[in-house]
mmCIF file of C-alpha atoms in Angstrom:
data_model
loop_
_atom_site.group_PDB
_atom_site.id
_atom_site.type_symbol
_atom_site.label_atom_id
_atom_site.label_comp_id
_atom_site.label_asym_id
_atom_site.label_seq_id
_atom_site.Cartn_x
_atom_site.Cartn_y
_atom_site.Cartn_z
ATOM 1 C CA MET A 1 -97.346 82.858 -38.662
ATOM 2 C CA ASN A 2 -97.409 81.412 -34.516
ATOM 3 C CA ALA A 3 -94.867 81.568 -32.403
ATOM 4 C CA ARG A 4 -93.354 78.014 -32.755
ATOM 5 C CA CYS A 5 -93.108 78.456 -36.768
ATOM 6 C CA ALA A 6 -91.270 82.013 -36.082
ATOM 7 C CA PHE A 7 -88.774 80.162 -34.068
ATOM 8 C CA ALA A 8 -88.025 77.741 -37.021
ATOM 9 C CA PHE A 9 -87.915 80.468 -39.056
ATOM 10 C CA LEU A 10 -85.147 82.738 -37.135
ATOM 11 C CA TRP A 11 -83.446 79.391 -36.368
ATOM 12 C CA LEU A 12 -82.894 78.296 -39.871
ATOM 13 C CA ALA A 13 -82.037 81.429 -40.947
ATOM 14 C CA TYR A 14 -79.246 81.394 -38.276
ATOM 15 C CA PHE A 15 -78.176 78.391 -39.274
ATOM 16 C CA CYS A 16 -77.852 78.891 -42.929
ATOM 17 C CA HIS A 17 -75.989 82.290 -42.535
ATOM 18 C CA CYS A 18 -73.348 79.794 -40.085
ATOM 19 C CA THR A 19 -73.027 77.005 -42.614
ATOM 20 C CA LEU A 20 -73.385 79.148 -46.123
ATOM 21 C CA SER A 21 -71.301 82.079 -45.333
ATOM 22 C CA CYS A 22 -67.534 82.169 -46.490
ATOM 23 C CA PRO A 23 -64.807 84.674 -46.833
ATOM 24 C CA ALA A 24 -63.857 85.350 -50.503
ATOM 25 C CA LEU A 25 -60.900 83.542 -51.290
ATOM 26 C CA CYS A 26 -61.424 80.770 -48.747
ATOM 27 C CA LYS A 27 -63.175 77.164 -48.774
ATOM 28 C CA CYS A 28 -65.663 76.334 -45.846
ATOM 29 C CA TYR A 29 -66.517 73.223 -45.123
ATOM 30 C CA SER A 30 -69.916 73.093 -42.727
ATOM 31 C CA ARG A 31 -70.070 69.536 -42.029
ATOM 32 C CA ARG A 32 -66.860 70.001 -39.712
ATOM 33 C CA ALA A 33 -67.021 73.603 -39.135
ATOM 34 C CA GLU A 34 -63.682 74.317 -40.870
ATOM 35 C CA VAL A 35 -62.195 77.105 -43.116
ATOM 36 C CA VAL A 36 -59.040 76.428 -45.326
ATOM 37 C CA CYS A 37 -57.342 79.867 -46.784
ATOM 38 C CA ASN A 38 -54.273 78.509 -48.638
ATOM 39 C CA GLU A 39 -52.116 80.157 -51.080
ATOM 40 C CA VAL A 40 -54.402 83.080 -51.917
ATOM 41 C CA PRO A 41 -53.634 86.705 -52.197
ATOM 42 C CA LEU A 42 -55.029 87.992 -49.025
ATOM 43 C CA THR A 43 -53.558 91.010 -46.918
ATOM 44 C CA GLU A 44 -55.452 90.541 -43.877
ATOM 45 C CA TYR A 45 -57.384 88.522 -41.621
ATOM 46 C CA PRO A 46 -60.451 87.222 -43.430
ATOM 47 C CA SER A 47 -62.779 88.040 -40.385
ATOM 48 C CA GLU A 48 -66.031 89.252 -42.405
ATOM 49 C CA GLY A 49 -67.833 85.868 -43.741
ATOM 50 C CA LEU A 50 -66.634 83.621 -40.976
ATOM 51 C CA PRO A 51 -68.948 81.581 -39.981
ATOM 52 C CA LYS A 52 -69.545 81.819 -36.243
ATOM 53 C CA ASN A 53 -69.600 78.143 -35.792
ATOM 54 C CA THR A 54 -65.881 77.448 -37.091
ATOM 55 C CA THR A 55 -63.923 75.270 -35.002
ATOM 56 C CA MET A 56 -61.042 74.796 -37.380
ATOM 57 C CA LEU A 57 -59.397 77.610 -39.131
ATOM 58 C CA THR A 58 -56.229 77.141 -41.316
ATOM 59 C CA ILE A 59 -54.585 80.526 -42.928
ATOM 60 C CA GLN A 60 -51.643 79.681 -44.634
ATOM 61 C CA PHE A 61 -48.521 81.146 -47.362
ATOM 62 C CA THR A 62 -50.575 84.468 -47.359
ATOM 63 C CA ASN A 63 -49.545 87.907 -47.035
ATOM 64 C CA ILE A 64 -51.018 88.182 -43.710
ATOM 65 C CA THR A 65 -49.348 90.628 -41.437
ATOM 66 C CA SER A 66 -50.766 90.862 -38.125
ATOM 67 C CA ILE A 67 -53.632 89.409 -36.227
ATOM 68 C CA SER A 68 -55.543 90.675 -33.453
ATOM 69 C CA GLU A 69 -57.938 89.650 -30.505
ATOM 70 C CA GLN A 70 -60.768 91.624 -32.479
ATOM 71 C CA HIS A 71 -60.118 88.861 -35.533
ATOM 72 C CA LEU A 72 -60.489 85.747 -33.176
ATOM 73 C CA SER A 73 -63.893 86.946 -31.923
ATOM 74 C CA ALA A 74 -65.342 86.338 -34.703
ATOM 75 C CA THR A 75 -65.082 82.614 -34.281
ATOM 76 C CA PRO A 76 -65.470 82.222 -30.608
ATOM 77 C CA LEU A 77 -65.865 78.345 -30.571
ATOM 78 C CA LEU A 78 -62.413 77.962 -32.581
ATOM 79 C CA LYS A 79 -60.498 75.040 -31.260
ATOM 80 C CA GLU A 80 -57.883 74.496 -33.658
ATOM 81 C CA LEU A 81 -55.860 77.901 -35.439
ATOM 82 C CA HIS A 82 -53.133 77.081 -38.067
ATOM 83 C CA LEU A 83 -51.159 80.060 -39.483
ATOM 84 C CA TYR A 84 -48.461 78.720 -41.247
ATOM 85 C CA GLY A 85 -46.328 80.279 -43.619
ATOM 86 C CA ASN A 86 -47.661 83.956 -43.290
ATOM 87 C CA HIS A 87 -45.679 87.016 -42.733
ATOM 88 C CA LEU A 88 -46.905 87.803 -39.155
ATOM 89 C CA GLN A 89 -44.382 89.685 -36.777
ATOM 90 C CA HIS A 90 -46.142 90.413 -33.923
ATOM 91 C CA LEU A 91 -48.714 89.072 -31.539
ATOM 92 C CA SER A 92 -50.750 91.108 -28.831
ATOM 93 C CA SER A 93 -50.762 89.898 -25.314
ATOM 94 C CA ASN A 94 -54.774 89.910 -25.297
ATOM 95 C CA LEU A 95 -54.661 87.898 -28.615
ATOM 96 C CA LEU A 96 -56.421 84.487 -27.611
ATOM 97 C CA ARG A 97 -59.061 86.241 -24.939
ATOM 98 C CA GLY A 98 -62.244 85.641 -27.538
ATOM 99 C CA VAL A 99 -61.181 81.852 -28.382
ATOM 100 C CA PRO A 100 -61.393 80.421 -24.788
ATOM 101 C CA HIS A 101 -61.905 76.845 -26.470
ATOM 102 C CA LEU A 102 -58.744 76.946 -28.561
ATOM 103 C CA ASN A 103 -56.239 74.091 -28.011
ATOM 104 C CA THR A 104 -54.069 74.167 -30.850
ATOM 105 C CA LEU A 105 -52.242 77.015 -32.264
ATOM 106 C CA ASP A 106 -49.826 76.572 -34.949
ATOM 107 C CA LEU A 107 -47.436 79.902 -35.854
ATOM 108 C CA THR A 108 -44.649 77.908 -37.869
ATOM 109 C CA GLY A 109 -42.903 80.183 -40.497
ATOM 110 C CA ASN A 110 -43.707 83.529 -39.999
ATOM 111 C CA LYS A 111 -41.364 86.349 -38.976
ATOM 112 C CA LEU A 112 -42.191 86.515 -35.241
ATOM 113 C CA THR A 113 -39.212 87.898 -32.881
ATOM 114 C CA ASP A 114 -40.325 89.649 -29.586
ATOM 115 C CA LEU A 115 -43.617 88.384 -27.943
ATOM 116 C CA PRO A 116 -45.497 90.042 -24.992
ATOM 117 C CA ALA A 117 -45.934 88.651 -21.689
ATOM 118 C CA ASP A 118 -49.477 86.379 -21.266
ATOM 119 C CA VAL A 119 -49.732 86.003 -24.755
ATOM 120 C CA PHE A 120 -50.859 82.486 -24.688
ATOM 121 C CA SER A 121 -52.330 82.607 -20.952
ATOM 122 C CA HIS A 122 -56.352 83.216 -22.334
ATOM 123 C CA ALA A 123 -56.704 79.815 -23.791
ATOM 124 C CA PRO A 124 -56.359 76.317 -22.604
ATOM 125 C CA LEU A 125 -53.754 75.302 -25.065
ATOM 126 C CA HIS A 126 -52.499 71.918 -25.645
ATOM 127 C CA SER A 127 -50.404 72.318 -28.764
ATOM 128 C CA LEU A 128 -48.220 75.387 -29.430
ATOM 129 C CA VAL A 129 -46.042 75.815 -32.407
ATOM 130 C CA LEU A 130 -43.405 78.355 -33.011
ATOM 131 C CA LYS A 131 -41.321 76.466 -35.628
ATOM 132 C CA ASN A 132 -39.275 78.338 -37.650
ATOM 133 C CA ASN A 133 -39.630 81.948 -36.627
ATOM 134 C CA LEU A 134 -37.202 84.563 -35.511
ATOM 135 C CA ILE A 135 -37.466 84.330 -31.857
ATOM 136 C CA GLU A 136 -34.264 85.132 -30.315
ATOM 137 C CA LYS A 137 -35.297 85.045 -26.259
ATOM 138 C CA ALA A 138 -38.110 82.778 -24.795
ATOM 139 C CA GLU A 139 -40.028 84.221 -21.763
ATOM 140 C CA SER A 140 -41.725 82.646 -18.881
ATOM 141 C CA GLU A 141 -44.110 85.035 -19.063
ATOM 142 C CA TRP A 142 -45.761 83.578 -22.203
ATOM 143 C CA LEU A 143 -47.781 80.945 -20.428
ATOM 144 C CA PRO A 144 -49.585 80.695 -17.248
ATOM 145 C CA ASP A 145 -48.743 78.522 -14.239
ATOM 146 C CA ASN A 146 -49.441 74.925 -14.463
ATOM 147 C CA SER A 147 -49.927 75.135 -18.543
ATOM 148 C CA ASN A 148 -52.198 72.616 -20.268
ATOM 149 C CA LEU A 149 -49.693 72.404 -22.874
ATOM 150 C CA THR A 150 -48.596 68.825 -23.992
ATOM 151 C CA TRP A 151 -46.849 69.752 -27.292
ATOM 152 C CA LEU A 152 -44.530 72.746 -27.749
ATOM 153 C CA ASP A 153 -42.319 73.216 -30.521
ATOM 154 C CA MET A 154 -39.914 76.228 -30.588
ATOM 155 C CA SER A 155 -37.254 74.540 -33.001
ATOM 156 C CA GLY A 156 -35.661 76.637 -35.866
ATOM 157 C CA ASN A 157 -35.300 79.788 -33.868
ATOM 158 C CA HIS A 158 -32.041 81.991 -32.606
ATOM 159 C CA LEU A 159 -32.514 80.903 -28.914
ATOM 160 C CA ARG A 160 -29.421 80.892 -26.869
ATOM 161 C CA LYS A 161 -31.041 79.837 -23.890
ATOM 162 C CA ILE A 162 -34.516 78.134 -22.405
ATOM 163 C CA PRO A 163 -35.416 79.762 -19.170
ATOM 164 C CA LYS A 164 -35.819 77.044 -16.390
ATOM 165 C CA ASP A 165 -38.763 79.187 -15.201
ATOM 166 C CA LEU A 166 -40.571 78.669 -18.458
ATOM 167 C CA LEU A 167 -39.742 75.086 -18.403
ATOM 168 C CA GLN A 168 -41.360 74.807 -14.976
ATOM 169 C CA LYS A 169 -44.604 75.748 -16.319
ATOM 170 C CA LEU A 170 -44.943 72.644 -18.237
ATOM 171 C CA PRO A 171 -46.038 69.754 -15.782
ATOM 172 C CA HIS A 172 -48.243 68.399 -18.626
ATOM 173 C CA ILE A 173 -45.577 68.310 -21.383
ATOM 174 C CA GLU A 174 -45.030 65.359 -23.380
ATOM 175 C CA ASN A 175 -43.088 66.777 -26.335
ATOM 176 C CA LEU A 176 -40.164 69.409 -26.258
ATOM 177 C CA ASP A 177 -38.856 70.699 -29.469
ATOM 178 C CA LEU A 178 -35.594 72.943 -29.198
ATOM 179 C CA SER A 179 -33.899 71.760 -32.398
ATOM 180 C CA ASN A 180 -32.236 73.867 -34.485
ATOM 181 C CA ASN A 181 -31.331 76.759 -31.772
ATOM 182 C CA ARG A 182 -28.429 78.607 -30.649
ATOM 183 C CA LEU A 183 -28.616 76.566 -26.978
ATOM 184 C CA GLU A 184 -25.282 76.649 -25.739
ATOM 185 C CA ALA A 185 -26.306 75.102 -22.119
ATOM 186 C CA ILE A 186 -29.321 73.884 -20.342
ATOM 187 C CA SER A 187 -29.182 74.450 -16.249
ATOM 188 C CA ALA A 188 -29.187 71.470 -14.476
ATOM 189 C CA ASP A 189 -32.557 71.220 -12.706
ATOM 190 C CA SER A 190 -34.470 72.803 -16.013
ATOM 191 C CA LEU A 191 -36.468 69.914 -16.427
ATOM 192 C CA ASP A 192 -37.111 68.690 -13.164
ATOM 193 C CA MET A 193 -40.991 69.385 -13.891
ATOM 194 C CA LEU A 194 -41.588 67.677 -16.710
ATOM 195 C CA THR A 195 -42.066 64.159 -15.489
ATOM 196 C CA LYS A 196 -44.860 63.452 -18.552
ATOM 197 C CA LEU A 197 -42.100 64.217 -21.145
ATOM 198 C CA GLU A 198 -41.875 61.348 -23.630
ATOM 199 C CA ARG A 199 -40.189 63.020 -26.718
ATOM 200 C CA LEU A 200 -36.998 65.658 -26.051
ATOM 201 C CA ASN A 201 -35.270 66.776 -29.317
ATOM 202 C CA LEU A 202 -32.280 69.151 -28.876
ATOM 203 C CA GLN A 203 -30.199 68.252 -31.840
ATOM 204 C CA ASN A 204 -28.592 71.000 -33.925
ATOM 205 C CA ASN A 205 -27.856 73.097 -30.975
ATOM 206 C CA LYS A 206 -24.408 74.332 -29.766
ATOM 207 C CA LEU A 207 -24.465 72.176 -26.240
ATOM 208 C CA GLU A 208 -20.837 71.253 -25.299
ATOM 209 C CA ILE A 209 -21.650 69.281 -21.953
ATOM 210 C CA LEU A 210 -24.846 68.060 -20.114
ATOM 211 C CA ASP A 211 -25.397 68.000 -16.070
ATOM 212 C CA ALA A 212 -25.579 64.630 -14.793
ATOM 213 C CA SER A 213 -28.509 65.343 -13.467
ATOM 214 C CA LEU A 214 -30.287 66.838 -16.195
ATOM 215 C CA LEU A 215 -32.587 63.842 -17.173
ATOM 216 C CA GLN A 216 -32.947 62.163 -13.308
ATOM 217 C CA ASN A 217 -36.802 62.852 -13.274
ATOM 218 C CA THR A 218 -37.708 62.379 -16.832
ATOM 219 C CA ARG A 219 -38.296 58.423 -16.265
ATOM 220 C CA ASN A 220 -41.158 58.526 -19.107
ATOM 221 C CA LEU A 221 -38.631 59.774 -21.968
ATOM 222 C CA THR A 222 -38.602 57.426 -25.380
ATOM 223 C CA TYR A 223 -37.059 59.566 -27.901
ATOM 224 C CA LEU A 224 -34.098 61.925 -27.254
ATOM 225 C CA PHE A 225 -32.420 64.014 -29.599
ATOM 226 C CA LEU A 226 -28.696 65.255 -29.041
ATOM 227 C CA SER A 227 -26.834 64.926 -32.199
ATOM 228 C CA GLN A 228 -25.359 67.709 -34.233
ATOM 229 C CA ASN A 229 -24.010 69.779 -31.196
ATOM 230 C CA LYS A 230 -20.446 70.068 -29.796
ATOM 231 C CA LEU A 231 -20.884 67.552 -26.995
ATOM 232 C CA ASN A 232 -17.187 66.278 -25.747
ATOM 233 C CA LYS A 233 -18.373 64.285 -22.695
ATOM 234 C CA ILE A 234 -20.925 62.506 -21.822
ATOM 235 C CA PRO A 235 -21.868 62.283 -17.743
ATOM 236 C CA GLU A 236 -21.680 58.596 -16.303
ATOM 237 C CA ASN A 237 -25.232 58.542 -14.904
ATOM 238 C CA LEU A 238 -26.830 60.930 -17.549
ATOM 239 C CA PHE A 239 -28.820 58.068 -18.769
ATOM 240 C CA GLN A 240 -29.442 56.174 -15.543
ATOM 241 C CA GLU A 241 -33.197 56.655 -15.191
ATOM 242 C CA LEU A 242 -34.247 56.190 -19.025
ATOM 243 C CA THR A 243 -35.432 52.626 -18.851
ATOM 244 C CA GLN A 244 -38.264 53.575 -21.559
ATOM 245 C CA LEU A 245 -35.816 55.409 -24.369
ATOM 246 C CA LYS A 246 -36.108 53.824 -27.404
ATOM 247 C CA ILE A 247 -34.240 56.196 -29.678
ATOM 248 C CA LEU A 248 -31.352 57.965 -29.023
ATOM 249 C CA SER A 249 -28.873 60.085 -31.242
ATOM 250 C CA LEU A 250 -25.587 61.434 -30.334
ATOM 251 C CA ASP A 251 -24.055 61.241 -33.796
ATOM 252 C CA GLU A 252 -22.146 64.319 -35.332
ATOM 253 C CA ASN A 253 -20.942 65.470 -31.997
ATOM 254 C CA GLN A 254 -17.183 65.553 -30.343
ATOM 255 C CA LEU A 255 -17.363 62.662 -28.357
ATOM 256 C CA SER A 256 -13.792 60.763 -28.356
ATOM 257 C CA HIS A 257 -14.857 58.283 -24.960
ATOM 258 C CA ILE A 258 -17.799 57.174 -23.230
ATOM 259 C CA PRO A 259 -17.873 56.772 -19.759
ATOM 260 C CA PRO A 260 -18.115 52.764 -18.398
ATOM 261 C CA GLY A 261 -21.794 51.987 -17.529
ATOM 262 C CA LEU A 262 -23.003 54.581 -19.620
ATOM 263 C CA LEU A 263 -25.601 52.503 -22.028
ATOM 264 C CA ASP A 264 -25.882 50.003 -19.822
ATOM 265 C CA GLN A 265 -29.358 50.809 -18.308
ATOM 266 C CA LEU A 266 -31.059 51.296 -22.156
ATOM 267 C CA ASN A 267 -32.255 47.609 -22.221
ATOM 268 C CA SER A 268 -35.377 49.160 -24.315
ATOM 269 C CA LEU A 269 -33.583 50.739 -26.994
ATOM 270 C CA ASP A 270 -35.267 49.930 -30.423
ATOM 271 C CA GLU A 271 -33.373 48.217 -33.047
ATOM 272 C CA GLU A 272 -31.013 50.727 -34.569
ATOM 273 C CA GLY A 273 -32.488 52.820 -31.915
ATOM 274 C CA LEU A 274 -28.899 54.209 -31.091
ATOM 275 C CA ASP A 275 -27.123 56.818 -33.183
ATOM 276 C CA LEU A 276 -23.366 57.256 -32.510
ATOM 277 C CA SER A 277 -21.849 58.079 -35.917
ATOM 278 C CA SER A 278 -19.871 61.066 -37.087
ATOM 279 C CA ASN A 279 -17.959 61.375 -33.718
ATOM 280 C CA PRO A 280 -14.199 61.392 -33.294
ATOM 281 C CA TRP A 281 -13.779 58.228 -31.583
ATOM 282 C CA LEU A 282 -10.502 57.811 -30.254
ATOM 283 C CA CYS A 283 -9.479 53.837 -30.148
ATOM 284 C CA ASP A 284 -7.056 53.449 -27.084
ATOM 285 C CA GLY A 285 -7.483 51.666 -23.789
ATOM 286 C CA LYS A 286 -10.342 53.894 -22.871
ATOM 287 C CA VAL A 287 -12.880 52.547 -25.985
ATOM 288 C CA GLU A 288 -13.051 49.040 -24.270
ATOM 289 C CA TYR A 289 -16.533 49.555 -22.799
ATOM 290 C CA LEU A 290 -17.852 51.030 -26.148
ATOM 291 C CA TRP A 291 -15.704 48.413 -27.736
ATOM 292 C CA ARG A 292 -17.288 45.438 -25.635
ATOM 293 C CA TRP A 293 -20.774 47.247 -25.952
ATOM 294 C CA ILE A 294 -20.918 47.091 -29.490
ATOM 295 C CA GLN A 295 -19.620 43.651 -29.492
ATOM 296 C CA LYS A 296 -22.847 42.608 -27.738
ATOM 297 C CA ASN A 297 -25.520 45.102 -29.153
ATOM 298 C CA LYS A 298 -24.934 45.296 -32.672
ATOM 299 C CA LYS A 299 -28.606 45.277 -33.638
ATOM 300 C CA LYS A 300 -29.340 48.056 -31.715
ATOM 301 C CA LEU A 301 -26.792 50.514 -33.226
ATOM 302 C CA PHE A 302 -27.599 52.588 -36.529
ATOM 303 C CA LEU A 303 -25.016 51.696 -38.899
ATOM 304 C CA PRO A 304 -22.170 49.944 -36.711
ATOM 305 C CA GLU A 305 -19.893 49.694 -39.457
ATOM 306 C CA ILE A 306 -19.555 53.441 -39.552
ATOM 307 C CA ILE A 307 -18.555 54.189 -35.829
ATOM 308 C CA ARG A 308 -15.031 54.694 -36.808
ATOM 309 C CA CYS A 309 -11.784 55.548 -35.017
ATOM 310 C CA VAL A 310 -9.847 58.719 -35.738
ATOM 311 C CA GLY A 311 -7.003 57.685 -33.783
ATOM 312 C CA PRO A 312 -4.624 56.366 -33.351
ATOM 313 C CA GLN A 313 -2.842 56.638 -36.600
ATOM 314 C CA SER A 314 -2.517 53.004 -36.733
ATOM 315 C CA LEU A 315 -6.313 52.435 -36.253
ATOM 316 C CA SER A 316 -7.359 55.646 -38.194
ATOM 317 C CA GLY A 317 -10.465 54.933 -40.388
ATOM 318 C CA ARG A 318 -11.347 51.690 -38.888
ATOM 319 C CA SER A 319 -14.931 50.796 -37.745
ATOM 320 C CA VAL A 320 -14.677 50.225 -33.556
ATOM 321 C CA MET A 321 -16.720 46.813 -33.984
ATOM 322 C CA SER A 322 -13.666 45.503 -36.163
ATOM 323 C CA LEU A 323 -11.009 45.860 -33.842
ATOM 324 C CA THR A 324 -9.515 42.972 -32.058
ATOM 325 C CA GLU A 325 -8.773 42.294 -28.378
ATOM 326 C CA SER A 326 -5.029 42.089 -29.660
ATOM 327 C CA GLU A 327 -5.144 45.657 -30.968
ATOM 328 C CA LEU A 328 -7.007 47.119 -28.091
ATOM 329 C CA ASN A 329 -4.245 45.419 -25.726
ATOM 330 C CA LEU A 330 -7.317 43.671 -24.204
ATOM 331 C CA GLN A 331 -7.296 40.465 -22.076
ATOM 332 C CA SER A 332 -9.990 38.047 -22.536
#
């Protein structure tokens, strides 16, 4: 056998090993270098048999409780790792050191609590999902300075605050989801570095007030979700820079009034893009601005007829849009 034939034989053997090997209980798709282990009785990470050329790996709804740097080093070309709905409780600080091409990491629905420093610092992640875990405290040390993240989802955890130092490491972030936590406040300048932010989800937290300057540098914001909080006041200039905003949800808060001019800059709102329902609107003289805005912008409101007064008693239950000038003691 000459040298050229020998080389071809060795290359073919390596290729066949990479494409034909597959862990037990998993499915391998050689053409797209993908491995899927879905709803199978795995108790350990399936390192053995993983093709080295794997670029996408999904392990979901299994009984795996741990994952290590050694496990991931079996697939050095990995770009996407989806670990949805397992029983992971801990991650090592060097977890991603063996996957230098990893750009997507989804850890949704595990049992993660405390995460070590530098845990996400060894791979060029663009998307990180930590949704529906048991995390009580977010740490800036998780990420490198000037992180590449464009998508961060920490919804459905037990966070009471989000560190300003962590957010300032996200200059490229476009989607930030902190919904379904226990956030009580967000510091005034915590979003200043997020100039590329397009989507911010803060719904279902415990926010009572937002600083007037919070959104002054997020001029690219197009979706803002603030529903199901405890907001009782909105600063007059909060939305002043959001000229690109298409969707704004403020439903299920404690708003009785909004300040004059609050909505004037929101010319880009989609049809039915603003939700103000399920707030205790007080239909006294201070409701004039909201009433006049609704008359001119009905199409931009989601179900405007259910934006209702809770007081005074004579107007209780009435929709704000149905009120007349005489009922509000207004002059034409």
